[in-house]
PDB file of C-alpha atoms in Angstrom:
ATOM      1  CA  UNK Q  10       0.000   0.000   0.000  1.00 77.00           C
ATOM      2  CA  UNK Q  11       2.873   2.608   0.902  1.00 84.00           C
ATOM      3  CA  UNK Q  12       4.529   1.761  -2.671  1.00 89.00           C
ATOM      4  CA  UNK Q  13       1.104   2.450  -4.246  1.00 91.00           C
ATOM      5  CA  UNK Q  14       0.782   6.098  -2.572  1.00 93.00           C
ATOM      6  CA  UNK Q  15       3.810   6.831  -2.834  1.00 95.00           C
ATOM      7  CA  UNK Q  16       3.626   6.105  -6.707  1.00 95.00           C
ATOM      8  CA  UNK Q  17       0.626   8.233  -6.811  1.00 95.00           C
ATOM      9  CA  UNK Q  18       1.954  11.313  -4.649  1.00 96.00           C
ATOM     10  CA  UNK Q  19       4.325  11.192  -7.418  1.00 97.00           C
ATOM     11  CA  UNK Q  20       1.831  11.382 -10.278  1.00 96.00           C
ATOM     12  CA  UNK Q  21       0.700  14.137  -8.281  1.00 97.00           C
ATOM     13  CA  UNK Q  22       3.198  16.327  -8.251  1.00 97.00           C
ATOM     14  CA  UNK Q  23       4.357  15.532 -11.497  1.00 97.00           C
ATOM     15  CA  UNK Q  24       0.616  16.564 -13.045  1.00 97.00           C
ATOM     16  CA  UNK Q  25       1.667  19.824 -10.992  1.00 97.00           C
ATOM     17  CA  UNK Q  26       4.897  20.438 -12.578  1.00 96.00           C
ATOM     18  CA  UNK Q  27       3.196  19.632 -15.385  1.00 95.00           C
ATOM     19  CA  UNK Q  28       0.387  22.504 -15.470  1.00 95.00           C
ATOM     20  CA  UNK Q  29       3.328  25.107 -14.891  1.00 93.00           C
ATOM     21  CA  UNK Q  30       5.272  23.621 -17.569  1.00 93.00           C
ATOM     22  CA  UNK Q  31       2.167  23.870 -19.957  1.00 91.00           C
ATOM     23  CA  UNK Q  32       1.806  27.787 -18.643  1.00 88.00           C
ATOM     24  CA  UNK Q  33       5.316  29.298 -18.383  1.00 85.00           C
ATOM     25  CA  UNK Q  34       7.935  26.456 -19.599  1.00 86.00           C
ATOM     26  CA  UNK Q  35       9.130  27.067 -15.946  1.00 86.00           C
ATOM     27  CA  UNK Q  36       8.627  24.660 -13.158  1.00 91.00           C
ATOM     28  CA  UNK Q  37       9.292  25.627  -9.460  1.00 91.00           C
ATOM     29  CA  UNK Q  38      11.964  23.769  -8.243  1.00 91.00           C
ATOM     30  CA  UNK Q  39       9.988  22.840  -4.798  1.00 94.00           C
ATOM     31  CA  UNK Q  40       7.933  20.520  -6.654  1.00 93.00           C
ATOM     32  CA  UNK Q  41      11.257  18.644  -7.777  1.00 93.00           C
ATOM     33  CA  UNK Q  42      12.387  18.572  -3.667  1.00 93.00           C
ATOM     34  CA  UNK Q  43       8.960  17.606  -2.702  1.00 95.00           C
ATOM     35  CA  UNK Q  44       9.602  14.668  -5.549  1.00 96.00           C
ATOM     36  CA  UNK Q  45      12.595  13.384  -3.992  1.00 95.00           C
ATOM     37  CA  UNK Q  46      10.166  11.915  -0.735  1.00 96.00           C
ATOM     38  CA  UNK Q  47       7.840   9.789  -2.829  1.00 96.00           C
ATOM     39  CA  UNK Q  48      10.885   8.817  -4.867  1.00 96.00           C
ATOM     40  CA  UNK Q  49      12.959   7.628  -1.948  1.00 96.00           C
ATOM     41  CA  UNK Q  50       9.996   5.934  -0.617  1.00 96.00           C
ATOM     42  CA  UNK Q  51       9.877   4.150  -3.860  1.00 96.00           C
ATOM     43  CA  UNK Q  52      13.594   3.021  -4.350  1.00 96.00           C
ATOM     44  CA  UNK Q  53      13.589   1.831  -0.134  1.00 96.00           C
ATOM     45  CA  UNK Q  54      10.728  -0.448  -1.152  1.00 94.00           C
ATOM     46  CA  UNK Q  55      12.129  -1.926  -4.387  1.00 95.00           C
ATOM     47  CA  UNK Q  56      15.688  -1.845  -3.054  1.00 94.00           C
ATOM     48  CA  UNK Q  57      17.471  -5.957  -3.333  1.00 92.00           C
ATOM     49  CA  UNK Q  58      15.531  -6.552  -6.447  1.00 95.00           C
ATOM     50  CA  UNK Q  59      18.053  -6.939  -9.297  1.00 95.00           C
ATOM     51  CA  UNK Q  60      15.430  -5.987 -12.345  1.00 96.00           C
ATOM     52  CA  UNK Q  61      15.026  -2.637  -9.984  1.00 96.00           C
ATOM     53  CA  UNK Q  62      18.698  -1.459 -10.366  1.00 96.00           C
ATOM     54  CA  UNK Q  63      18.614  -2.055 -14.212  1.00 96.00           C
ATOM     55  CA  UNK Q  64      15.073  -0.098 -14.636  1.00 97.00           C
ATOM     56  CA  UNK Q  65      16.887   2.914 -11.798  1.00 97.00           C
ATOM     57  CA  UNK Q  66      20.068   2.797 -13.553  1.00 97.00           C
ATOM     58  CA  UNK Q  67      18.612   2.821 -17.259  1.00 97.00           C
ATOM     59  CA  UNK Q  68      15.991   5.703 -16.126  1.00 96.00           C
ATOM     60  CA  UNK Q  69      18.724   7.619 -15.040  1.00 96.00           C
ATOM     61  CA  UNK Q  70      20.848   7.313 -18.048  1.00 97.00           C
ATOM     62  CA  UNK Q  71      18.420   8.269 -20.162  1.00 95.00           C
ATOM     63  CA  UNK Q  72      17.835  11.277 -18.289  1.00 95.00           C
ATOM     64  CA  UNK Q  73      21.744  12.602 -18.240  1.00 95.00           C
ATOM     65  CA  UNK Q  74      21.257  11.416 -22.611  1.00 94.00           C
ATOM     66  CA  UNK Q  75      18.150  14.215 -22.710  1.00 91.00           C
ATOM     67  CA  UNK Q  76      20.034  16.448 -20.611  1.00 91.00           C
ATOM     68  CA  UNK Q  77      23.172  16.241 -23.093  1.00 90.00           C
ATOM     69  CA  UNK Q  78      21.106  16.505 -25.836  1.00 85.00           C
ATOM     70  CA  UNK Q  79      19.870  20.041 -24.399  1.00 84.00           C
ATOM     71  CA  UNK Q  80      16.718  19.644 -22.936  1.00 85.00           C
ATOM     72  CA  UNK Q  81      15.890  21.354 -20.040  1.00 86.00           C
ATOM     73  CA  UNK Q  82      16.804  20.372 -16.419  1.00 90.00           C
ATOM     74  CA  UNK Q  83      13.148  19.932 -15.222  1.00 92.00           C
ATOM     75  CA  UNK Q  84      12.350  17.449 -17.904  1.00 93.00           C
ATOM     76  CA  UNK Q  85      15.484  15.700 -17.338  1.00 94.00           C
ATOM     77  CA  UNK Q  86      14.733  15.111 -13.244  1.00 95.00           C
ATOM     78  CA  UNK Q  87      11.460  14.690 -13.720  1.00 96.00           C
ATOM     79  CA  UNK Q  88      12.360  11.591 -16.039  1.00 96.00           C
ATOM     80  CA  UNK Q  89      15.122  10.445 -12.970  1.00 96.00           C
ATOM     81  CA  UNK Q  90      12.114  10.571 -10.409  1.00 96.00           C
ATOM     82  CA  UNK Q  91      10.310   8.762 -12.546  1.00 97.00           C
ATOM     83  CA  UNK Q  92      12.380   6.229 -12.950  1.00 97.00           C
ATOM     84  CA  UNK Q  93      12.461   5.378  -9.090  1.00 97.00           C
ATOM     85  CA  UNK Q  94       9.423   3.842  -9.932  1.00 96.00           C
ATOM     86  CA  UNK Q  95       9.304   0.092 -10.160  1.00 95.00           C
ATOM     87  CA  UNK Q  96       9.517  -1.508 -13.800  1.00 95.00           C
ATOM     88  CA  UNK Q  97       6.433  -3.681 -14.763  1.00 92.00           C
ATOM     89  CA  UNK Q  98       8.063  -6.399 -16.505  1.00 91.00           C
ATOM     90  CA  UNK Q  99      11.797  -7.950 -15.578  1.00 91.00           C
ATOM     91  CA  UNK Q 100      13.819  -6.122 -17.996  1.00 90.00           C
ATOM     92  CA  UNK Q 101      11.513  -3.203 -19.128  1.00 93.00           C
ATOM     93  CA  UNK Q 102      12.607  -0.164 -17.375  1.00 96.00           C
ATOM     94  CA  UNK Q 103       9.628   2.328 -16.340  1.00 96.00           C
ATOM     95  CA  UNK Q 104      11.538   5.068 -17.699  1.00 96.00           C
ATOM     96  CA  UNK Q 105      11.215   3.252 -21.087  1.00 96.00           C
ATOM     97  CA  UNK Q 106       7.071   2.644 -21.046  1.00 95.00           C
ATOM     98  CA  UNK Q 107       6.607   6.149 -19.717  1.00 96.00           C
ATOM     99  CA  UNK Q 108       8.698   7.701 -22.204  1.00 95.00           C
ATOM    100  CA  UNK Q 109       6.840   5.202 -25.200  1.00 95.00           C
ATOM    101  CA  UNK Q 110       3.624   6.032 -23.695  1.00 94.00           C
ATOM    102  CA  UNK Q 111       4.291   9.973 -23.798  1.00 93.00           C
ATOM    103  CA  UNK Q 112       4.979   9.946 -27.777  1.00 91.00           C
ATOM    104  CA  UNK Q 113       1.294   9.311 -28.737  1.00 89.00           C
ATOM    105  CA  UNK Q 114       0.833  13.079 -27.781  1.00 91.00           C
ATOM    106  CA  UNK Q 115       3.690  14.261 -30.516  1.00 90.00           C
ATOM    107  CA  UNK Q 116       1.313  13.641 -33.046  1.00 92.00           C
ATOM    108  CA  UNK Q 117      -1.541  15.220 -31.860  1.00 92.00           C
ATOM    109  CA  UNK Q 118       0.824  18.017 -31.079  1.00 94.00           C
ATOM    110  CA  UNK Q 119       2.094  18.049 -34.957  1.00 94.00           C
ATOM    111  CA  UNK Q 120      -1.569  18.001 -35.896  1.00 95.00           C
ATOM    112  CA  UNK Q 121      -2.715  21.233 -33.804  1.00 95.00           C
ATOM    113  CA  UNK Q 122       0.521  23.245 -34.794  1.00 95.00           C
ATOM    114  CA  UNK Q 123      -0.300  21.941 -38.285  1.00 95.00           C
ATOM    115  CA  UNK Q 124      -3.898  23.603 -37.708  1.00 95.00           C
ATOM    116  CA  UNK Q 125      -2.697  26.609 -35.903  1.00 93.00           C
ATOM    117  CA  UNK Q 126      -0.532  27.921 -39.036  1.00 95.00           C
ATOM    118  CA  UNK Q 127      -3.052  27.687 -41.362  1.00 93.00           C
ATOM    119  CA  UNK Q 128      -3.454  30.885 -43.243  1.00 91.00           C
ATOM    120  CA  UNK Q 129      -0.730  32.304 -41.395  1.00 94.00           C
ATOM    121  CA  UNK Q 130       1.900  34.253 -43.564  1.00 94.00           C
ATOM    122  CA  UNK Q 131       5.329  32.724 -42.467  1.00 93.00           C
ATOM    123  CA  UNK Q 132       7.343  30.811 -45.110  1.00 92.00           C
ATOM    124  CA  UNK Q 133       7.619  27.228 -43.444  1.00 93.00           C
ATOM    125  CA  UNK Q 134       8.754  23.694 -45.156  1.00 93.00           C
ATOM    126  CA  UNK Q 135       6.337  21.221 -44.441  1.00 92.00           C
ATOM    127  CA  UNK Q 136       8.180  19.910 -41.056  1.00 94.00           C
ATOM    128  CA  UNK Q 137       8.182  23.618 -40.090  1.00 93.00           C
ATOM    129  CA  UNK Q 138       4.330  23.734 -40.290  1.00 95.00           C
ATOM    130  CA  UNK Q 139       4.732  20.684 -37.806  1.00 94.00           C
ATOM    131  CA  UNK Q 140       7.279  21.314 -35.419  1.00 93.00           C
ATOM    132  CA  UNK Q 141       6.903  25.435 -35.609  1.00 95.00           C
ATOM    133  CA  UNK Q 142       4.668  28.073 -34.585  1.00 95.00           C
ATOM    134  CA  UNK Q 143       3.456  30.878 -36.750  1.00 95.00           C
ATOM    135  CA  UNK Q 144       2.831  34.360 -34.697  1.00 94.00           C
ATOM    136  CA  UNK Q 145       2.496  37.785 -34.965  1.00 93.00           C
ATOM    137  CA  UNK Q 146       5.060  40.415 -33.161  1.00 93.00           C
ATOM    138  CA  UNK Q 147       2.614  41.465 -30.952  1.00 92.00           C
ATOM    139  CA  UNK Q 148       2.176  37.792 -29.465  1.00 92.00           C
ATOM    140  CA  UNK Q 149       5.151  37.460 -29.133  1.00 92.00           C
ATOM    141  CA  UNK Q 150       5.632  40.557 -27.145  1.00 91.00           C
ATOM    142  CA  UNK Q 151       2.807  39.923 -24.603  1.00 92.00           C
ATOM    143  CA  UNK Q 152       4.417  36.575 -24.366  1.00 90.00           C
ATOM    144  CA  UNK Q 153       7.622  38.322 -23.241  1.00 90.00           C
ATOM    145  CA  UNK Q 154       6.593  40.981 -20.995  1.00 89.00           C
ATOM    146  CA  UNK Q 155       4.325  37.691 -19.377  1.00 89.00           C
ATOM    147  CA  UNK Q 156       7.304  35.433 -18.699  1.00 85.00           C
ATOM    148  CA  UNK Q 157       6.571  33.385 -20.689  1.00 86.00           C
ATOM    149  CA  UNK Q 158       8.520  33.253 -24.136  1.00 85.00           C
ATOM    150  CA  UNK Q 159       9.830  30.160 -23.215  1.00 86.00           C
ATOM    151  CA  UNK Q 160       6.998  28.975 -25.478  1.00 88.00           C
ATOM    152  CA  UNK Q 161       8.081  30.442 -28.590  1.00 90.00           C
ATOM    153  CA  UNK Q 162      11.905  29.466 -29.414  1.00 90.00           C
ATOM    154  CA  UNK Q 163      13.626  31.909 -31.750  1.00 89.00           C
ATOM    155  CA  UNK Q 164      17.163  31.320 -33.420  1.00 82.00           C
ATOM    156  CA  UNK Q 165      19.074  28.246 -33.252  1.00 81.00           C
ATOM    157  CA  UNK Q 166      19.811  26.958 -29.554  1.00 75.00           C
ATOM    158  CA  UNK Q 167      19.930  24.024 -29.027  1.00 78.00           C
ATOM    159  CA  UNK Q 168      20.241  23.936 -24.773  1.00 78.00           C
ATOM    160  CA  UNK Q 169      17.448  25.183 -23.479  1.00 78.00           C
ATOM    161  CA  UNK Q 170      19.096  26.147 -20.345  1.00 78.00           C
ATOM    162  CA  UNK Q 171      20.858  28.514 -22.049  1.00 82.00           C
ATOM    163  CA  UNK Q 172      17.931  30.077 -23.995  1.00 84.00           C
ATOM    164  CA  UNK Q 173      17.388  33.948 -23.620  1.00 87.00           C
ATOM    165  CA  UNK Q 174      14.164  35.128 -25.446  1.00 88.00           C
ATOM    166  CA  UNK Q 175      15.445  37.693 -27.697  1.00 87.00           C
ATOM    167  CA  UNK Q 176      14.157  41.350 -28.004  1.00 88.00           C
ATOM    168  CA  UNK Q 177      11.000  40.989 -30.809  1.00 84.00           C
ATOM    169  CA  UNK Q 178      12.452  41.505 -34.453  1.00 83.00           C
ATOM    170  CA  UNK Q 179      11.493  43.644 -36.858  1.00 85.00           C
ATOM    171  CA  UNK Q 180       8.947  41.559 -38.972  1.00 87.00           C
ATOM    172  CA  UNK Q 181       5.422  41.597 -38.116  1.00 93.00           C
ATOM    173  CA  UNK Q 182       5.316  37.937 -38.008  1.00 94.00           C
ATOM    174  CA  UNK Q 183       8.051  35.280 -36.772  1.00 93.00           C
ATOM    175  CA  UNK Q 184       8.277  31.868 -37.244  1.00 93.00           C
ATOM    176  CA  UNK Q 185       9.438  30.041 -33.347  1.00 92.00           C
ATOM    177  CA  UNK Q 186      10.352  26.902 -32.573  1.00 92.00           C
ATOM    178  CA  UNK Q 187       7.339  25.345 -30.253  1.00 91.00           C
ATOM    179  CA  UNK Q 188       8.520  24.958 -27.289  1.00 87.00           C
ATOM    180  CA  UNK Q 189       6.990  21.418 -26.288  1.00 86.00           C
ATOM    181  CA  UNK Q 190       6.077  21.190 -22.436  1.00 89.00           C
ATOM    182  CA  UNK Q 191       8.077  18.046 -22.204  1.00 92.00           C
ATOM    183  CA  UNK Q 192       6.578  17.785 -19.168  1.00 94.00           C
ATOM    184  CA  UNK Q 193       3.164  16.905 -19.951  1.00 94.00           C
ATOM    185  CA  UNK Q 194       3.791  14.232 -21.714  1.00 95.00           C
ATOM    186  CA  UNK Q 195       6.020  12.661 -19.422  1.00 96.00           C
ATOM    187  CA  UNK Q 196       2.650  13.019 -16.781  1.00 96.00           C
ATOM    188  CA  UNK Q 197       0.572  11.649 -19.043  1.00 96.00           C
ATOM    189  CA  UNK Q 198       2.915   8.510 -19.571  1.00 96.00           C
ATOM    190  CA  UNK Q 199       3.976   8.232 -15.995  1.00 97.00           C
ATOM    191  CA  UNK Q 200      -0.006   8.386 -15.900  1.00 96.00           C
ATOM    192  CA  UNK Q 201      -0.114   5.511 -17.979  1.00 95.00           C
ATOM    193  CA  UNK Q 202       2.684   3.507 -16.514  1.00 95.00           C
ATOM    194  CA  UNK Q 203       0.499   3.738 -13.634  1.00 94.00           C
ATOM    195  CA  UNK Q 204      -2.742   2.096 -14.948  1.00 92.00           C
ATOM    196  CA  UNK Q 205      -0.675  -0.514 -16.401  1.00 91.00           C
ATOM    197  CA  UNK Q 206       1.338  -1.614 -13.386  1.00 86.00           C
ATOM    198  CA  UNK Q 207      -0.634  -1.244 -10.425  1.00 80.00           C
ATOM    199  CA  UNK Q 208      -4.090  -2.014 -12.380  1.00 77.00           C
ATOM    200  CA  UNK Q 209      -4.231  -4.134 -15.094  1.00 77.00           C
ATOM    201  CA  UNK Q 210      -1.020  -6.392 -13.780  1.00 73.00           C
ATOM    202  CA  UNK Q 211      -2.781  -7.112 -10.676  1.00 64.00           C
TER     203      UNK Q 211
END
């Protein structure tokens, strides 16, 4: 029962971090130290079970991959918390169904951005239309002087960490990056991961 709440007072939180993530591409990092309790919990009641070092240590490795690949540090320890959740199957690491289970929302996130740039005047490629968001100056400005510009990537970093909205150019419309709350989808696989485990493999 303690391994079941504390998989759930995970969830929690994570749906939390998610929510800010959605709104600001910021997460506070309380949420992450709150995280680490339901987390320890976790690896004290799976510790001595060999398939439970291979799902920690791959979960972890994967995070520290995302990290060097330049996503952002709140992704990459919510993905290391998640992965002090028992695996489901000997040799399946939860990290690995979570992160599976999250990609059925890329689509549907290709789709709307595909929907959102209709009729909109930036020059975009195909995968642009896809992966990019068409707005005007003055969205982007409110999104700025909000906080939250995070959402709207503009130039070529790669690291988000290192990302520093720029001031608005000059063209009335700009063509951003989407900045994909990461987050979300790993709640709504951890979500998942969930169901599967402590539901339908009982």
């Amino acid at each position: 029962m303690m391994q079941e709440l504390a998989a759930a007072s995970l969830a929690a939180l994570l749906s939390i971090a998610a929510w800010q993530d959605l709104k600001t591409r910021e997460v506070d990092v309380w949420l992450f130290a709150t995280m680490a309790l339901p987390a320890a919990l976790l690896a004290w009641a799976n510790w001595g079970n060999p398939f439970y070092y291979i799902s920690l240590a791959a979960g972890i490795l994967l995070a520290l991959f995302m990290r060097a690949l330049g996503t952002g540090y709140a992704d990459s320890l919510a993905l290391a918390a998640i992965s002090t959740a028992p695996p489901p199957l000997p040799f399946l690491p939860t990290a690995f169904v979570v992160v599976i289970a999250s990609a059925v929302l890329l689509p549907a996130t290709a789709l709307w951005l595909y929907y959102k740039n209709r009729g909109k005047p930036c020059k975009m490629s195909l995968v642009e239309r896809l992966t990019h968001v068409c707005i005007s100056r003055a969205e982007y400005e409110e999104a700025l002087a909000r906080g939250t510009a995070f959402k709207y990537i503009v130039g070529e970093e790669k690291d988000m960490e290192r990302y520093k909205p720029p001031e608005p150019p000059r063209e009335e419309w700009i063509k951003a990056k989407y900045g994909i709350p990461y987050l979300v989808y790993l709640a709504a696989g951890y979500w998942a991961y969930l169901l599967w485990n402590f539901v339908l493999l009982r």
